[in-house]
Amino acid sequence: MTRFAQTRKLLIGLALVLGVGALFAPPLAASEGGNLLHSGANVEDQASLQRGAKYFSNYCLSCHSLKYMRWSRLAKDLGLSEEQVMGSLNFAGTRFGDPITVALTAEDGNQWFGKAPPDLSLIARARPGGADYIFSYLKSFHLDDKRPLGWNNTVFPAASMPNVLWELQGTQAAVYDTQRVKDESGQQVDKEVFSHFELVKPGKLTPEAFDGVARDLSAFLEYVGEPAALQRRDVGWKVILFLAFFTFVAWLLKAEYWRDVH
């Protein structure tokens, strides 16, 4: 067996092992990125990214920073002018070339929420599911009088963050079903399992319109996590065409060199 054939056989075997391992891997819990709603977020939709930037500035930026993103880069990628960014998005009055930061200090965050609000520059990359995780999280806030701020979240239980979008979404309650399950010792016990949400008070938007808000925010944070993705996707197909053309030329050259070799 030639060296090429051995290498090819090894790669095929490795691919099969990885594929089978992925097939039988245990599903992720909801808090780890499993059982998530499909967001439909599209970072190539510039209008969606612009709306997401608007929602983030109006509802999120008072607490959450995007320290790895600059206003000037955001304007360039989203097709916005400096006047639009500084007048409609940058309410803190920082300079156009500055990172997107907040005035909220860690001490204030600990005092008000029990924990300093995290920077969200890489949230879409840090959480399994990416945009789907953010979309599901935004839609899963519900009333809970046992929590300090009166809110809880089924995707991220005991989250310190209140539902800042409640005026748009409305308020909802989580409905649980009682199921008989086995505990760690093998005994049958009753466990409350989440079933669905029930709308308590409608918001300013219909459920479909609020889905659009959550989708735009998810797409925006996915873009912030990897701004180069916009350029990478635009350049990628050009690189593939170049490699295909180069491969064809290399094959013609090889055929010419070996034409008289028997």
C-alpha positions as YAML, in Angstrom:
chain: A
units: angstrom
residues:
- id: 1
  name: MET
  ca: [0.00, 0.00, 0.00]
- id: 2
  name: THR
  ca: [1.42, 3.40, -0.99]
- id: 3
  name: ARG
  ca: [1.97, 6.22, 1.48]
- id: 4
  name: PHE
  ca: [-0.85, 8.22, -0.16]
- id: 5
  name: ALA
  ca: [-3.28, 5.34, 0.21]
- id: 6
  name: GLN
  ca: [-2.31, 4.85, 3.88]
- id: 7
  name: THR
  ca: [-2.84, 8.55, 4.62]
- id: 8
  name: ARG
  ca: [-6.18, 8.55, 2.81]
- id: 9
  name: LYS
  ca: [-7.35, 5.49, 4.77]
- id: 10
  name: LEU
  ca: [-6.28, 7.09, 8.06]
- id: 11
  name: LEU
  ca: [-8.18, 10.32, 7.31]
- id: 12
  name: ILE
  ca: [-11.33, 8.44, 6.35]
- id: 13
  name: GLY
  ca: [-11.18, 6.40, 9.57]
- id: 14
  name: LEU
  ca: [-10.69, 9.55, 11.65]
- id: 15
  name: ALA
  ca: [-13.67, 11.22, 9.98]
- id: 16
  name: LEU
  ca: [-15.85, 8.21, 10.69]
- id: 17
  name: VAL
  ca: [-14.82, 8.15, 14.35]
- id: 18
  name: LEU
  ca: [-15.53, 11.85, 14.79]
- id: 19
  name: GLY
  ca: [-18.85, 11.55, 13.00]
- id: 20
  name: VAL
  ca: [-20.02, 8.63, 15.11]
- id: 21
  name: GLY
  ca: [-18.85, 10.39, 18.28]
- id: 22
  name: ALA
  ca: [-20.85, 13.49, 17.38]
- id: 23
  name: LEU
  ca: [-23.89, 11.37, 16.57]
- id: 24
  name: PHE
  ca: [-23.99, 9.72, 19.98]
- id: 25
  name: ALA
  ca: [-22.85, 12.72, 22.02]
- id: 26
  name: PRO
  ca: [-25.30, 13.60, 24.83]
- id: 27
  name: PRO
  ca: [-27.55, 16.59, 24.13]
- id: 28
  name: LEU
  ca: [-26.71, 19.88, 25.79]
- id: 29
  name: ALA
  ca: [-28.86, 21.26, 28.54]
- id: 30
  name: ALA
  ca: [-30.81, 24.43, 27.83]
- id: 31
  name: SER
  ca: [-28.39, 26.50, 29.88]
- id: 32
  name: GLU
  ca: [-25.51, 25.09, 27.79]
- id: 33
  name: GLY
  ca: [-27.02, 25.82, 24.43]
- id: 34
  name: GLY
  ca: [-29.43, 22.93, 23.84]
- id: 35
  name: ASN
  ca: [-33.21, 23.07, 23.22]
- id: 36
  name: LEU
  ca: [-32.90, 26.57, 21.82]
- id: 37
  name: LEU
  ca: [-35.26, 28.42, 19.52]
- id: 38
  name: HIS
  ca: [-34.08, 29.07, 15.98]
- id: 39
  name: SER
  ca: [-33.41, 32.79, 15.67]
- id: 40
  name: GLY
  ca: [-33.15, 33.15, 11.92]
- id: 41
  name: ALA
  ca: [-30.50, 35.83, 12.52]
- id: 42
  name: ASN
  ca: [-28.60, 36.90, 9.41]
- id: 43
  name: VAL
  ca: [-25.44, 38.99, 9.78]
- id: 44
  name: GLU
  ca: [-25.51, 39.71, 6.06]
- id: 45
  name: ASP
  ca: [-28.79, 41.61, 6.48]
- id: 46
  name: GLN
  ca: [-27.50, 45.15, 7.01]
- id: 47
  name: ALA
  ca: [-30.95, 46.56, 7.84]
- id: 48
  name: SER
  ca: [-31.34, 43.95, 10.58]
- id: 49
  name: LEU
  ca: [-27.93, 44.86, 12.01]
- id: 50
  name: GLN
  ca: [-28.85, 48.55, 11.99]
- id: 51
  name: ARG
  ca: [-32.08, 47.86, 13.87]
- id: 52
  name: GLY
  ca: [-30.17, 45.61, 16.30]
- id: 53
  name: ALA
  ca: [-27.67, 48.40, 16.97]
- id: 54
  name: LYS
  ca: [-30.58, 50.78, 17.67]
- id: 55
  name: TYR
  ca: [-32.22, 48.37, 20.12]
- id: 56
  name: PHE
  ca: [-28.92, 47.66, 21.84]
- id: 57
  name: SER
  ca: [-28.16, 51.35, 22.30]
- id: 58
  name: ASN
  ca: [-31.66, 52.08, 23.65]
- id: 59
  name: TYR
  ca: [-32.17, 49.07, 25.93]
- id: 60
  name: CYS
  ca: [-28.81, 47.43, 26.68]
- id: 61
  name: LEU
  ca: [-26.01, 49.96, 26.49]
- id: 62
  name: SER
  ca: [-26.82, 51.61, 29.81]
- id: 63
  name: CYS
  ca: [-25.41, 48.50, 31.53]
- id: 64
  name: HIS
  ca: [-23.61, 46.31, 28.97]
- id: 65
  name: SER
  ca: [-20.54, 47.46, 27.08]
- id: 66
  name: LEU
  ca: [-19.03, 46.25, 23.80]
- id: 67
  name: LYS
  ca: [-15.43, 47.08, 24.62]
- id: 68
  name: TYR
  ca: [-13.94, 45.21, 21.64]
- id: 69
  name: MET
  ca: [-16.01, 47.22, 19.14]
- id: 70
  name: ARG
  ca: [-15.45, 50.86, 18.18]
- id: 71
  name: TRP
  ca: [-18.14, 53.25, 17.03]
- id: 72
  name: SER
  ca: [-16.17, 54.01, 13.87]
- id: 73
  name: ARG
  ca: [-15.91, 50.31, 12.93]
- id: 74
  name: LEU
  ca: [-19.61, 49.80, 13.60]
- id: 75
  name: ALA
  ca: [-20.47, 52.75, 11.38]
- id: 76
  name: LYS
  ca: [-18.31, 51.44, 8.53]
- id: 77
  name: ASP
  ca: [-19.68, 47.89, 8.65]
- id: 78
  name: LEU
  ca: [-23.33, 48.89, 9.07]
- id: 79
  name: GLY
  ca: [-23.31, 51.60, 6.42]
- id: 80
  name: LEU
  ca: [-23.93, 54.46, 8.86]
- id: 81
  name: SER
  ca: [-22.49, 57.96, 8.87]
- id: 82
  name: GLU
  ca: [-20.64, 59.50, 11.79]
- id: 83
  name: GLU
  ca: [-23.57, 61.86, 12.31]
- id: 84
  name: GLN
  ca: [-26.06, 58.98, 12.49]
- id: 85
  name: VAL
  ca: [-23.95, 57.07, 15.01]
- id: 86
  name: MET
  ca: [-23.14, 60.02, 17.23]
- id: 87
  name: GLY
  ca: [-26.67, 61.41, 17.13]
- id: 88
  name: SER
  ca: [-28.77, 58.24, 17.35]
- id: 89
  name: LEU
  ca: [-26.64, 55.55, 18.99]
- id: 90
  name: ASN
  ca: [-23.87, 57.09, 21.08]
- id: 91
  name: PHE
  ca: [-25.78, 58.65, 23.97]
- id: 92
  name: ALA
  ca: [-22.75, 58.68, 26.29]
- id: 93
  name: GLY
  ca: [-21.00, 61.32, 24.20]
- id: 94
  name: THR
  ca: [-17.74, 59.39, 23.78]
- id: 95
  name: ARG
  ca: [-15.58, 60.03, 20.74]
- id: 96
  name: PHE
  ca: [-16.34, 58.42, 17.37]
- id: 97
  name: GLY
  ca: [-13.15, 56.36, 17.45]
- id: 98
  name: ASP
  ca: [-13.59, 55.14, 21.04]
- id: 99
  name: PRO
  ca: [-14.66, 51.63, 22.10]
- id: 100
  name: ILE
  ca: [-18.33, 51.20, 23.04]
- id: 101
  name: THR
  ca: [-18.23, 51.43, 26.83]
- id: 102
  name: VAL
  ca: [-20.66, 52.34, 29.61]
- id: 103
  name: ALA
  ca: [-20.49, 54.66, 32.58]
- id: 104
  name: LEU
  ca: [-21.82, 51.98, 34.95]
- id: 105
  name: THR
  ca: [-19.05, 50.88, 37.30]
- id: 106
  name: ALA
  ca: [-18.54, 47.36, 38.64]
- id: 107
  name: GLU
  ca: [-19.35, 48.65, 42.14]
- id: 108
  name: ASP
  ca: [-22.68, 50.09, 40.99]
- id: 109
  name: GLY
  ca: [-23.51, 46.87, 39.15]
- id: 110
  name: ASN
  ca: [-22.80, 44.79, 42.24]
- id: 111
  name: GLN
  ca: [-24.90, 47.10, 44.40]
- id: 112
  name: TRP
  ca: [-27.92, 47.29, 42.07]
- id: 113
  name: PHE
  ca: [-28.01, 43.82, 40.53]
- id: 114
  name: GLY
  ca: [-25.86, 41.72, 42.85]
- id: 115
  name: LYS
  ca: [-23.38, 41.25, 40.00]
- id: 116
  name: ALA
  ca: [-21.65, 43.57, 37.56]
- id: 117
  name: PRO
  ca: [-23.28, 43.35, 34.09]
- id: 118
  name: PRO
  ca: [-20.82, 41.60, 31.74]
- id: 119
  name: ASP
  ca: [-19.38, 42.97, 28.53]
- id: 120
  name: LEU
  ca: [-21.28, 41.44, 25.59]
- id: 121
  name: SER
  ca: [-18.67, 41.75, 22.84]
- id: 122
  name: LEU
  ca: [-18.14, 37.99, 22.65]
- id: 123
  name: ILE
  ca: [-21.39, 36.66, 24.10]
- id: 124
  name: ALA
  ca: [-22.49, 35.12, 20.80]
- id: 125
  name: ARG
  ca: [-19.19, 33.22, 20.55]
- id: 126
  name: ALA
  ca: [-18.98, 32.29, 24.23]
- id: 127
  name: ARG
  ca: [-22.41, 30.63, 24.40]
- id: 128
  name: PRO
  ca: [-23.16, 27.39, 22.53]
- id: 129
  name: GLY
  ca: [-25.82, 28.17, 20.00]
- id: 130
  name: GLY
  ca: [-24.59, 31.72, 19.38]
- id: 131
  name: ALA
  ca: [-27.43, 33.88, 18.07]
- id: 132
  name: ASP
  ca: [-29.98, 31.16, 18.89]
- id: 133
  name: TYR
  ca: [-28.93, 31.30, 22.55]
- id: 134
  name: ILE
  ca: [-29.38, 35.09, 22.68]
- id: 135
  name: PHE
  ca: [-32.73, 34.88, 20.87]
- id: 136
  name: SER
  ca: [-34.02, 32.20, 23.25]
- id: 137
  name: TYR
  ca: [-32.72, 34.08, 26.29]
- id: 138
  name: LEU
  ca: [-34.46, 37.32, 25.31]
- id: 139
  name: LYS
  ca: [-37.76, 35.49, 24.83]
- id: 140
  name: SER
  ca: [-37.59, 33.46, 28.06]
- id: 141
  name: PHE
  ca: [-37.98, 36.08, 30.78]
- id: 142
  name: HIS
  ca: [-40.94, 35.49, 33.06]
- id: 143
  name: LEU
  ca: [-42.37, 36.83, 36.32]
- id: 144
  name: ASP
  ca: [-41.00, 35.26, 39.50]
- id: 145
  name: ASP
  ca: [-41.81, 36.83, 42.86]
- id: 146
  name: LYS
  ca: [-39.09, 34.72, 44.51]
- id: 147
  name: ARG
  ca: [-36.33, 36.62, 42.69]
- id: 148
  name: PRO
  ca: [-35.01, 39.98, 44.02]
- id: 149
  name: LEU
  ca: [-35.99, 41.88, 40.86]
- id: 150
  name: GLY
  ca: [-39.15, 39.88, 40.20]
- id: 151
  name: TRP
  ca: [-37.82, 38.23, 37.02]
- id: 152
  name: ASN
  ca: [-36.37, 34.86, 36.10]
- id: 153
  name: ASN
  ca: [-35.30, 33.17, 32.89]
- id: 154
  name: THR
  ca: [-35.74, 29.56, 31.76]
- id: 155
  name: VAL
  ca: [-32.63, 29.61, 29.56]
- id: 156
  name: PHE
  ca: [-30.42, 31.15, 32.27]
- id: 157
  name: PRO
  ca: [-32.14, 30.42, 35.62]
- id: 158
  name: ALA
  ca: [-31.55, 32.87, 38.48]
- id: 159
  name: ALA
  ca: [-30.16, 35.51, 36.13]
- id: 160
  name: SER
  ca: [-29.52, 38.85, 37.83]
- id: 161
  name: MET
  ca: [-30.71, 40.76, 34.78]
- id: 162
  name: PRO
  ca: [-34.29, 42.09, 34.68]
- id: 163
  name: ASN
  ca: [-36.34, 41.93, 31.50]
- id: 164
  name: VAL
  ca: [-35.44, 45.29, 29.97]
- id: 165
  name: LEU
  ca: [-37.66, 44.59, 26.97]
- id: 166
  name: TRP
  ca: [-40.82, 43.95, 28.99]
- id: 167
  name: GLU
  ca: [-42.60, 47.03, 27.62]
- id: 168
  name: LEU
  ca: [-42.20, 45.64, 24.11]
- id: 169
  name: GLN
  ca: [-42.79, 41.98, 24.89]
- id: 170
  name: GLY
  ca: [-45.27, 42.28, 27.74]
- id: 171
  name: THR
  ca: [-45.11, 40.13, 30.87]
- id: 172
  name: GLN
  ca: [-45.46, 36.36, 30.86]
- id: 173
  name: ALA
  ca: [-45.62, 33.58, 33.42]
- id: 174
  name: ALA
  ca: [-43.89, 30.22, 33.19]
- id: 175
  name: VAL
  ca: [-46.14, 27.18, 33.42]
- id: 176
  name: TYR
  ca: [-44.66, 23.96, 34.83]
- id: 177
  name: ASP
  ca: [-45.89, 20.37, 34.73]
- id: 178
  name: THR
  ca: [-45.29, 17.87, 37.52]
- id: 179
  name: GLN
  ca: [-43.53, 14.71, 36.33]
- id: 180
  name: ARG
  ca: [-42.39, 11.58, 38.15]
- id: 181
  name: VAL
  ca: [-38.66, 11.10, 37.69]
- id: 182
  name: LYS
  ca: [-35.88, 9.17, 39.38]
- id: 183
  name: ASP
  ca: [-33.45, 11.05, 41.58]
- id: 184
  name: GLU
  ca: [-29.78, 10.21, 42.05]
- id: 185
  name: SER
  ca: [-30.63, 7.41, 44.49]
- id: 186
  name: GLY
  ca: [-33.13, 5.84, 42.08]
- id: 187
  name: GLN
  ca: [-36.21, 6.90, 44.02]
- id: 188
  name: GLN
  ca: [-39.31, 8.18, 42.22]
- id: 189
  name: VAL
  ca: [-39.85, 11.88, 43.00]
- id: 190
  name: ASP
  ca: [-42.04, 14.68, 41.68]
- id: 191
  name: LYS
  ca: [-40.22, 17.30, 39.61]
- id: 192
  name: GLU
  ca: [-41.47, 20.55, 38.14]
- id: 193
  name: VAL
  ca: [-40.68, 20.62, 34.40]
- id: 194
  name: PHE
  ca: [-41.17, 23.74, 32.28]
- id: 195
  name: SER
  ca: [-44.08, 23.46, 29.85]
- id: 196
  name: HIS
  ca: [-44.83, 26.82, 28.23]
- id: 197
  name: PHE
  ca: [-45.34, 30.54, 28.79]
- id: 198
  name: GLU
  ca: [-48.66, 32.28, 29.37]
- id: 199
  name: LEU
  ca: [-49.05, 35.97, 28.55]
- id: 200
  name: VAL
  ca: [-50.04, 37.97, 31.63]
- id: 201
  name: LYS
  ca: [-50.03, 41.47, 30.16]
- id: 202
  name: PRO
  ca: [-49.54, 42.31, 26.46]
- id: 203
  name: GLY
  ca: [-46.72, 44.60, 25.48]
- id: 204
  name: LYS
  ca: [-46.49, 47.32, 22.85]
- id: 205
  name: LEU
  ca: [-45.60, 44.77, 20.18]
- id: 206
  name: THR
  ca: [-47.27, 41.63, 18.93]
- id: 207
  name: PRO
  ca: [-45.41, 38.37, 19.60]
- id: 208
  name: GLU
  ca: [-44.35, 38.27, 15.95]
- id: 209
  name: ALA
  ca: [-43.02, 41.83, 16.05]
- id: 210
  name: PHE
  ca: [-41.13, 41.15, 19.28]
- id: 211
  name: ASP
  ca: [-39.55, 38.10, 17.65]
- id: 212
  name: GLY
  ca: [-38.19, 40.53, 15.07]
- id: 213
  name: VAL
  ca: [-36.66, 42.69, 17.81]
- id: 214
  name: ALA
  ca: [-35.03, 39.67, 19.45]
- id: 215
  name: ARG
  ca: [-33.81, 38.45, 16.05]
- id: 216
  name: ASP
  ca: [-32.24, 41.81, 15.19]
- id: 217
  name: LEU
  ca: [-30.50, 42.01, 18.58]
- id: 218
  name: SER
  ca: [-29.21, 38.45, 18.16]
- id: 219
  name: ALA
  ca: [-27.87, 39.20, 14.69]
- id: 220
  name: PHE
  ca: [-26.19, 42.39, 15.93]
- id: 221
  name: LEU
  ca: [-24.42, 40.63, 18.80]
- id: 222
  name: GLU
  ca: [-23.38, 37.82, 16.46]
- id: 223
  name: TYR
  ca: [-21.83, 40.44, 14.18]
- id: 224
  name: VAL
  ca: [-20.08, 42.17, 17.12]
- id: 225
  name: GLY
  ca: [-18.56, 38.83, 18.15]
- id: 226
  name: GLU
  ca: [-16.85, 38.48, 14.76]
- id: 227
  name: PRO
  ca: [-16.98, 41.65, 12.64]
- id: 228
  name: ALA
  ca: [-14.52, 40.14, 10.15]
- id: 229
  name: ALA
  ca: [-17.17, 37.56, 9.21]
- id: 230
  name: LEU
  ca: [-18.71, 40.09, 6.82]
- id: 231
  name: GLN
  ca: [-15.45, 40.47, 4.91]
- id: 232
  name: ARG
  ca: [-14.57, 36.79, 5.26]
- id: 233
  name: ARG
  ca: [-17.78, 35.67, 3.62]
- id: 234
  name: ASP
  ca: [-17.33, 38.18, 0.81]
- id: 235
  name: VAL
  ca: [-13.74, 37.11, 0.13]
- id: 236
  name: GLY
  ca: [-14.31, 33.38, 0.69]
- id: 237
  name: TRP
  ca: [-16.04, 32.59, -2.61]
- id: 238
  name: LYS
  ca: [-13.36, 34.55, -4.50]
- id: 239
  name: VAL
  ca: [-10.63, 32.46, -2.85]
- id: 240
  name: ILE
  ca: [-12.49, 29.25, -3.73]
- id: 241
  name: LEU
  ca: [-12.72, 30.32, -7.39]
- id: 242
  name: PHE
  ca: [-9.03, 31.21, -7.44]
- id: 243
  name: LEU
  ca: [-8.02, 27.85, -5.94]
- id: 244
  name: ALA
  ca: [-10.25, 26.00, -8.42]
- id: 245
  name: PHE
  ca: [-8.68, 27.89, -11.34]
- id: 246
  name: PHE
  ca: [-5.17, 27.35, -9.97]
- id: 247
  name: THR
  ca: [-5.87, 23.62, -9.54]
- id: 248
  name: PHE
  ca: [-6.98, 23.40, -13.18]
- id: 249
  name: VAL
  ca: [-3.83, 25.21, -14.37]
- id: 250
  name: ALA
  ca: [-1.64, 22.98, -12.18]
- id: 251
  name: TRP
  ca: [-3.32, 19.89, -13.65]
- id: 252
  name: LEU
  ca: [-2.66, 21.12, -17.20]
- id: 253
  name: LEU
  ca: [0.97, 21.81, -16.28]
- id: 254
  name: LYS
  ca: [1.37, 18.36, -14.73]
- id: 255
  name: ALA
  ca: [-0.19, 16.75, -17.80]
- id: 256
  name: GLU
  ca: [2.22, 18.63, -20.05]
- id: 257
  name: TYR
  ca: [5.29, 17.65, -18.02]
- id: 258
  name: TRP
  ca: [4.34, 13.96, -17.81]
- id: 259
  name: ARG
  ca: [2.90, 13.56, -21.29]
- id: 260
  name: ASP
  ca: [5.98, 11.78, -22.66]
- id: 261
  name: VAL
  ca: [6.75, 9.79, -19.49]
- id: 262
  name: HIS
  ca: [5.60, 6.16, -19.58]
...
